[in-house]
Amino acid sequence: MVHEWALAESIVEYVVKTLGEVRQIKKLLIRIGKLQSIDLEILEFALGELFRERGLSVEQIEFNEIDPRLRCNRCGFEWSVNMDSLEHDVREAIHFLPEAIYVYLKCSRCGSKDFSITSGRGVESIEILW
Amino acid sequence: MKYYGRDPRIISIPRRLEKIKRVIAFMSNKGGVGKTVLSTITALSLVDKQYKTGLLDLDFVNPSTHVVLGVDPSKLVFEEEKGIKPPVIHGIEYISITLFTKGVLAPLRGEALNEVFAEILSITNWGELDYLIIDTPPGFSDEHLDLINYIDKLEVVIVSTPSSLSIRSVENLIDLMKNHGVRINGLIENMSSNSSLKQLCLSRGIRYLGNIPYDPGFENSIGFINKLKETIVWRKVSAIVDYLSKVTNI
């Protein structure tokens, strides 16, 4: 329960600051990238605990996972990353800091390390329904 | 009602820093003036004076505080505790991107720099610290703007050499930071045997914290704490640290 807990704290802090006095949330829809290999069960558990500590009740938490996409800034090639295909140490480094990917990966077509993460990095959006 | 938000990390940063009394960043928009050495020795000197101290290397592309500390990045490990607990190096709670990149250069464009800033600041669980010292990269770009925008308790120490190239840059830096309302603790004149930047400080209304002479033998002490402690740089920084620790009306 590592990065998930830190991420949950950020999300809860964000929701509390956004909603002010609201204490009941019907639904939280979180769009989250797969790049960080976040364990959604742990994240949901941490969110539940932290919302309870802050006096908020959340009826439903839903996650919408987004595949990581990369685009080469040199040749324009776009590609996806299958996190399961990476070595454990690499996946763990990217879990803590997704930008570690620039050390370990390169463009599948031209070999450049000058690429960008175009989607699927971390929390891309939070939709709060109350 | 519905609300669509985006990045929650930035909002959590103040809570992550709430146990830290003072946050001091060493800045200069000119490279090679000694920010890394002076910020790292400041952190070591604070620990020597029994202050609880952290050191954050904000140079995400070319981090080098670990070189001054004599640490092999491949051997740096951290504890995981609802985020990351900084490893303690020579008594300093230490965070650098090199914990994740293991000393290999990560080519980062602007947006990626912002992501690294938000990620590291939002997952690091600093202990109760008297000081968090921050080494910043040269220039004035994403990392510096993020510091100013997201760390309310930020204080800045400016580093410059007496070179006209550095002076002109630093004048611009001081003016820019004053426009942003950043608290400037003062300026350290590095690699200089006289006090030629006193007048600049006077004209810009900031403190002159002292000069540190160029020491041709200093290079041999980098990475060795006991040797660092014998240098004139250490003695001069120690005096500045004594002064900074008494300055409360910033």
Tab-separated table of N, CA, C and O in Angstrom, chain B residues 51-135:
chain	number	residue	atom	x	y	z
B	51	TYR	N	20.325	20.594	13.436
B	51	TYR	CA	19.007	20.877	12.859
B	51	TYR	C	18.544	19.663	12.060
B	51	TYR	O	19.344	19.018	11.377
B	52	LYS	N	17.249	19.361	12.146
B	52	LYS	CA	16.688	18.295	11.313
B	52	LYS	C	16.533	18.862	9.908
B	52	LYS	O	15.840	19.867	9.708
B	53	THR	N	17.193	18.191	8.947
B	53	THR	CA	17.343	18.799	7.619
B	53	THR	C	17.033	17.820	6.497
B	53	THR	O	17.374	16.643	6.562
B	54	GLY	N	16.393	18.354	5.459
B	54	GLY	CA	16.177	17.597	4.240
B	54	GLY	C	16.866	18.284	3.077
B	54	GLY	O	17.137	19.488	3.126
B	55	LEU	N	17.170	17.513	2.045
B	55	LEU	CA	17.769	18.078	0.826
B	55	LEU	C	16.998	17.516	-0.367
B	55	LEU	O	16.892	16.299	-0.533
B	56	LEU	N	16.452	18.430	-1.170
B	56	LEU	CA	15.710	18.037	-2.365
B	56	LEU	C	16.482	18.525	-3.588
B	56	LEU	O	16.718	19.726	-3.733
B	57	ASP	N	16.882	17.582	-4.447
B	57	ASP	CA	17.564	17.952	-5.686
B	57	ASP	C	16.498	18.175	-6.752
B	57	ASP	O	15.867	17.238	-7.216
B	58	LEU	N	16.318	19.438	-7.104
B	58	LEU	CA	15.271	19.781	-8.071
B	58	LEU	C	15.801	19.794	-9.501
B	58	LEU	O	15.074	20.122	-10.433
B	59	ASP	N	17.065	19.420	-9.666
B	59	ASP	CA	17.608	19.321	-11.026
B	59	ASP	C	17.265	17.928	-11.542
B	59	ASP	O	17.946	16.945	-11.246
B	60	PHE	N	16.169	17.843	-12.283
B	60	PHE	CA	15.664	16.541	-12.696
B	60	PHE	C	16.425	15.957	-13.887
B	60	PHE	O	16.375	14.760	-14.137
B	61	VAL	N	17.095	16.812	-14.638
B	61	VAL	CA	17.812	16.323	-15.819
B	61	VAL	C	19.271	15.984	-15.472
B	61	VAL	O	19.796	14.958	-15.898
B	62	ASN	N	19.911	16.846	-14.711
B	62	ASN	CA	21.309	16.597	-14.325
B	62	ASN	C	21.499	16.697	-12.817
B	62	ASN	O	22.206	17.578	-12.334
B	63	PRO	N	20.869	15.809	-12.058
B	63	PRO	CA	21.043	15.887	-10.605
B	63	PRO	C	22.481	15.583	-10.225
B	63	PRO	O	23.107	14.696	-10.819
B	64	SER	N	23.026	16.324	-9.246
B	64	SER	CA	24.422	16.047	-8.874
B	64	SER	C	24.697	16.232	-7.388
B	64	SER	O	25.843	16.104	-6.956
B	65	THR	N	23.663	16.500	-6.579
B	65	THR	CA	23.914	16.613	-5.143
B	65	THR	C	24.456	15.299	-4.576
B	65	THR	O	25.253	15.313	-3.642
B	66	HIS	N	24.033	14.177	-5.181
B	66	HIS	CA	24.526	12.878	-4.685
B	66	HIS	C	26.035	12.737	-4.887
B	66	HIS	O	26.705	12.015	-4.150
B	67	VAL	N	26.568	13.466	-5.885
B	67	VAL	CA	28.021	13.426	-6.122
B	67	VAL	C	28.742	14.133	-4.979
B	67	VAL	O	29.751	13.648	-4.454
B	68	VAL	N	28.209	15.290	-4.568
B	68	VAL	CA	28.804	16.023	-3.440
B	68	VAL	C	28.714	15.179	-2.171
B	68	VAL	O	29.638	15.144	-1.359
B	69	LEU	N	27.607	14.465	-2.022
B	69	LEU	CA	27.411	13.631	-0.829
B	69	LEU	C	28.206	12.323	-0.886
B	69	LEU	O	28.298	11.608	0.103
B	70	GLY	N	28.748	12.012	-2.059
B	70	GLY	CA	29.521	10.782	-2.204
B	70	GLY	C	28.668	9.535	-2.203
B	70	GLY	O	29.053	8.500	-1.633
B	71	VAL	N	27.494	9.621	-2.834
B	71	VAL	CA	26.548	8.502	-2.829
B	71	VAL	C	26.462	7.874	-4.214
B	71	VAL	O	26.364	8.577	-5.217
B	72	ASP	N	26.480	6.553	-4.253
B	72	ASP	CA	26.284	5.828	-5.506
B	72	ASP	C	24.776	5.680	-5.741
B	72	ASP	O	24.097	5.010	-4.959
B	73	PRO	N	24.233	6.322	-6.811
B	73	PRO	CA	22.778	6.288	-7.029
B	73	PRO	C	22.208	4.879	-7.128
B	73	PRO	O	21.067	4.640	-6.730
B	74	SER	N	23.003	3.938	-7.651
B	74	SER	CA	22.476	2.581	-7.819
B	74	SER	C	22.253	1.899	-6.474
B	74	SER	O	21.550	0.902	-6.384
B	75	LYS	N	22.848	2.461	-5.411
B	75	LYS	CA	22.683	1.852	-4.085
B	75	LYS	C	21.671	2.599	-3.216
B	75	LYS	O	21.452	2.230	-2.066
B	76	LEU	N	21.089	3.670	-3.777
B	76	LEU	CA	20.102	4.442	-3.002
B	76	LEU	C	18.789	3.678	-2.922
B	76	LEU	O	18.227	3.288	-3.942
B	77	VAL	N	18.315	3.462	-1.727
B	77	VAL	CA	17.017	2.805	-1.563
B	77	VAL	C	16.156	3.650	-0.623
B	77	VAL	O	16.677	4.417	0.174
B	78	PHE	N	14.854	3.498	-0.770
B	78	PHE	CA	13.963	4.263	0.107
B	78	PHE	C	12.914	3.334	0.685
B	78	PHE	O	12.600	2.290	0.118
B	79	GLU	N	12.405	3.749	1.848
B	79	GLU	CA	11.319	2.982	2.463
B	79	GLU	C	9.996	3.455	1.888
B	79	GLU	O	9.847	4.617	1.518
B	80	GLU	N	9.045	2.518	1.830
B	80	GLU	CA	7.721	2.859	1.316
B	80	GLU	C	6.756	2.916	2.487
B	80	GLU	O	6.589	1.942	3.204
B	81	GLU	N	6.202	4.091	2.703
B	81	GLU	CA	5.274	4.258	3.828
B	81	GLU	C	4.216	5.271	3.427
B	81	GLU	O	4.411	6.468	3.575
B	82	LYS	N	3.125	4.796	2.881
B	82	LYS	CA	2.071	5.681	2.358
B	82	LYS	C	2.682	6.745	1.456
B	82	LYS	O	2.389	7.931	1.567
B	83	GLY	N	3.564	6.311	0.600
B	83	GLY	CA	4.337	7.205	-0.241
B	83	GLY	C	5.799	6.808	-0.100
B	83	GLY	O	6.109	5.643	0.125
B	84	ILE	N	6.677	7.779	-0.190
B	84	ILE	CA	8.101	7.488	-0.085
B	84	ILE	C	8.687	8.180	1.135
B	84	ILE	O	8.457	9.365	1.367
B	85	LYS	N	9.434	7.406	1.916
B	85	LYS	CA	10.152	7.978	3.046
B	85	LYS	C	11.585	8.211	2.576
B	85	LYS	O	12.255	7.260	2.152
B	86	PRO	N	12.071	9.462	2.617
B	86	PRO	CA	13.399	9.734	2.058
B	86	PRO	C	14.495	8.932	2.765
B	86	PRO	O	14.457	8.788	3.990
B	87	PRO	N	15.466	8.414	2.003
B	87	PRO	CA	16.616	7.794	2.656
B	87	PRO	C	17.407	8.856	3.414
B	87	PRO	O	17.381	10.032	3.037
B	88	VAL	N	18.065	8.436	4.492
B	88	VAL	CA	18.861	9.392	5.282
B	88	VAL	C	20.335	9.221	4.916
B	88	VAL	O	20.915	8.152	5.092
B	89	ILE	N	20.904	10.281	4.353
B	89	ILE	CA	22.303	10.264	3.916
B	89	ILE	C	23.091	11.274	4.734
B	89	ILE	O	22.780	12.468	4.694
B	90	HIS	N	24.064	10.813	5.474
B	90	HIS	CA	24.859	11.696	6.350
B	90	HIS	C	23.950	12.566	7.233
B	90	HIS	O	24.221	13.751	7.447
B	91	GLY	N	22.858	11.995	7.692
B	91	GLY	CA	21.947	12.714	8.590
B	91	GLY	C	20.904	13.551	7.868
B	91	GLY	O	20.032	14.151	8.497
B	92	ILE	N	20.978	13.607	6.529
B	92	ILE	CA	20.048	14.418	5.736
B	92	ILE	C	18.955	13.535	5.148
B	92	ILE	O	19.252	12.493	4.565
B	93	GLU	N	17.692	13.940	5.270
B	93	GLU	CA	16.620	13.274	4.522
B	93	GLU	C	16.760	13.717	3.071
B	93	GLU	O	16.671	14.917	2.773
B	94	TYR	N	16.987	12.754	2.184
B	94	TYR	CA	17.442	13.099	0.837
B	94	TYR	C	16.512	12.581	-0.251
B	94	TYR	O	16.169	11.400	-0.277
B	95	ILE	N	16.117	13.488	-1.152
B	95	ILE	CA	15.307	13.083	-2.313
B	95	ILE	C	15.889	13.688	-3.588
B	95	ILE	O	16.192	14.883	-3.644
B	96	SER	N	16.042	12.820	-4.584
B	96	SER	CA	16.536	13.236	-5.894
B	96	SER	C	15.913	12.302	-6.928
B	96	SER	O	15.606	11.140	-6.619
B	97	ILE	N	15.755	12.776	-8.146
B	97	ILE	CA	15.214	11.915	-9.196
B	97	ILE	C	16.111	10.704	-9.416
B	97	ILE	O	15.676	9.665	-9.913
B	98	THR	N	17.353	10.829	-8.993
B	98	THR	CA	18.297	9.738	-9.207
B	98	THR	C	17.931	8.477	-8.401
B	98	THR	O	18.412	7.387	-8.704
B	99	LEU	N	17.054	8.639	-7.399
B	99	LEU	CA	16.532	7.460	-6.693
B	99	LEU	C	15.818	6.529	-7.662
B	99	LEU	O	15.761	5.316	-7.473
B	100	PHE	N	15.224	7.128	-8.720
B	100	PHE	CA	14.420	6.351	-9.681
B	100	PHE	C	15.176	6.091	-10.988
B	100	PHE	O	14.927	5.103	-11.661
B	101	THR	N	16.069	7.028	-11.346
B	101	THR	CA	16.774	6.896	-12.624
B	101	THR	C	18.155	6.274	-12.454
B	101	THR	O	18.818	5.975	-13.450
B	102	LYS	N	18.577	6.119	-11.188
B	102	LYS	CA	19.846	5.453	-10.857
B	102	LYS	C	21.042	6.087	-11.582
B	102	LYS	O	21.949	5.377	-12.048
B	103	GLY	N	21.016	7.400	-11.702
B	103	GLY	CA	22.162	8.110	-12.248
B	103	GLY	C	22.181	8.215	-13.760
B	103	GLY	O	23.089	8.828	-14.327
B	104	VAL	N	21.160	7.643	-14.421
B	104	VAL	CA	21.104	7.724	-15.888
B	104	VAL	C	20.302	8.961	-16.287
B	104	VAL	O	19.279	9.266	-15.666
B	105	LEU	N	20.770	9.659	-17.311
B	105	LEU	CA	20.100	10.890	-17.738
B	105	LEU	C	18.723	10.589	-18.325
B	105	LEU	O	18.582	9.725	-19.190
B	106	ALA	N	17.713	11.302	-17.829
B	106	ALA	CA	16.358	11.184	-18.384
B	106	ALA	C	16.071	12.449	-19.190
B	106	ALA	O	16.007	13.530	-18.620
B	107	PRO	N	15.945	12.339	-20.526
B	107	PRO	CA	15.652	13.539	-21.318
B	107	PRO	C	14.212	13.987	-21.094
B	107	PRO	O	13.276	13.285	-21.467
B	108	LEU	N	14.037	15.139	-20.446
B	108	LEU	CA	12.693	15.584	-20.071
B	108	LEU	C	12.357	16.917	-20.727
B	108	LEU	O	13.119	17.877	-20.626
B	109	ARG	N	11.209	16.967	-21.399
B	109	ARG	CA	10.701	18.237	-21.916
B	109	ARG	C	9.869	18.921	-20.826
B	109	ARG	O	9.618	18.337	-19.771
B	110	GLY	N	9.443	20.155	-21.114
B	110	GLY	CA	8.773	20.983	-20.109
B	110	GLY	C	7.641	20.310	-19.355
B	110	GLY	O	7.615	20.309	-18.127
B	111	GLU	N	6.705	19.698	-20.075
B	111	GLU	CA	5.558	19.101	-19.402
B	111	GLU	C	5.983	17.950	-18.490
B	111	GLU	O	5.434	17.768	-17.401
B	112	ALA	N	6.990	17.208	-18.952
B	112	ALA	CA	7.486	16.096	-18.130
B	112	ALA	C	8.133	16.628	-16.844
B	112	ALA	O	8.030	16.004	-15.787
B	113	LEU	N	8.796	17.790	-16.923
B	113	LEU	CA	9.396	18.393	-15.730
B	113	LEU	C	8.313	18.743	-14.709
B	113	LEU	O	8.483	18.525	-13.509
B	114	ASN	N	7.207	19.280	-15.206
B	114	ASN	CA	6.097	19.605	-14.302
B	114	ASN	C	5.534	18.349	-13.651
B	114	ASN	O	5.178	18.347	-12.471
B	115	GLU	N	5.447	17.272	-14.434
B	115	GLU	CA	4.928	16.002	-13.902
B	115	GLU	C	5.847	15.475	-12.798
B	115	GLU	O	5.377	15.008	-11.757
B	116	VAL	N	7.156	15.536	-13.038
B	116	VAL	CA	8.105	15.041	-12.033
B	116	VAL	C	7.985	15.865	-10.754
B	116	VAL	O	7.982	15.320	-9.645
B	117	PHE	N	7.890	17.166	-10.902
B	117	PHE	CA	7.748	18.046	-9.734
B	117	PHE	C	6.518	17.634	-8.921
B	117	PHE	O	6.603	17.398	-7.712
B	118	ALA	N	5.366	17.551	-9.594
B	118	ALA	CA	4.116	17.227	-8.890
B	118	ALA	C	4.192	15.840	-8.251
B	118	ALA	O	3.749	15.635	-7.114
B	119	GLU	N	4.778	14.890	-8.974
B	119	GLU	CA	4.828	13.510	-8.477
B	119	GLU	C	5.709	13.422	-7.228
B	119	GLU	O	5.300	12.897	-6.195
B	120	ILE	N	6.936	13.932	-7.342
B	120	ILE	CA	7.885	13.808	-6.227
B	120	ILE	C	7.392	14.573	-5.002
B	120	ILE	O	7.437	14.064	-3.881
B	121	LEU	N	6.898	15.784	-5.213
B	121	LEU	CA	6.443	16.582	-4.065
B	121	LEU	C	5.200	15.987	-3.412
B	121	LEU	O	4.977	16.154	-2.221
B	122	SER	N	4.380	15.264	-4.197
B	122	SER	CA	3.130	14.743	-3.632
B	122	SER	C	3.260	13.344	-3.050
B	122	SER	O	2.358	12.889	-2.343
B	123	ILE	N	4.363	12.655	-3.312
B	123	ILE	CA	4.490	11.303	-2.734
B	123	ILE	C	5.548	11.230	-1.638
B	123	ILE	O	5.671	10.214	-0.960
B	124	THR	N	6.321	12.302	-1.452
B	124	THR	CA	7.391	12.242	-0.443
B	124	THR	C	6.860	12.600	0.938
B	124	THR	O	6.269	13.657	1.131
B	125	ASN	N	7.086	11.696	1.876
B	125	ASN	CA	6.692	11.942	3.266
B	125	ASN	C	7.911	12.403	4.052
B	125	ASN	O	8.625	11.600	4.651
B	126	TRP	N	8.162	13.699	4.049
B	126	TRP	CA	9.271	14.240	4.836
B	126	TRP	C	8.936	14.104	6.315
B	126	TRP	O	7.773	14.163	6.705
B	127	GLY	N	9.942	13.967	7.126
B	127	GLY	CA	9.724	13.948	8.577
B	127	GLY	C	9.531	15.369	9.083
B	127	GLY	O	9.364	16.306	8.303
B	128	GLU	N	9.560	15.521	10.420
B	128	GLU	CA	9.497	16.880	10.979
B	128	GLU	C	10.867	17.508	10.790
B	128	GLU	O	11.847	17.084	11.398
B	129	LEU	N	10.932	18.493	9.933
B	129	LEU	CA	12.220	19.096	9.590
B	129	LEU	C	12.276	20.561	10.011
B	129	LEU	O	11.280	21.278	9.947
B	130	ASP	N	13.476	20.972	10.440
B	130	ASP	CA	13.693	22.406	10.660
B	130	ASP	C	13.920	23.096	9.317
B	130	ASP	O	13.474	24.222	9.108
B	131	TYR	N	14.633	22.398	8.427
B	131	TYR	CA	14.956	22.990	7.128
B	131	TYR	C	14.817	21.964	6.003
B	131	TYR	O	15.235	20.822	6.155
B	132	LEU	N	14.247	22.423	4.896
B	132	LEU	CA	14.366	21.683	3.646
B	132	LEU	C	15.152	22.570	2.684
B	132	LEU	O	14.705	23.670	2.336
B	133	ILE	N	16.342	22.107	2.319
B	133	ILE	CA	17.183	22.850	1.382
B	133	ILE	C	16.938	22.292	-0.026
B	133	ILE	O	16.881	21.072	-0.216
B	134	ILE	N	16.783	23.183	-0.998
B	134	ILE	CA	16.506	22.744	-2.369
B	134	ILE	C	17.590	23.251	-3.309
B	134	ILE	O	17.885	24.449	-3.349
B	135	ASP	N	18.188	22.309	-4.021
B	135	ASP	CA	19.129	22.687	-5.079
B	135	ASP	C	18.337	22.792	-6.376
B	135	ASP	O	17.589	21.877	-6.728
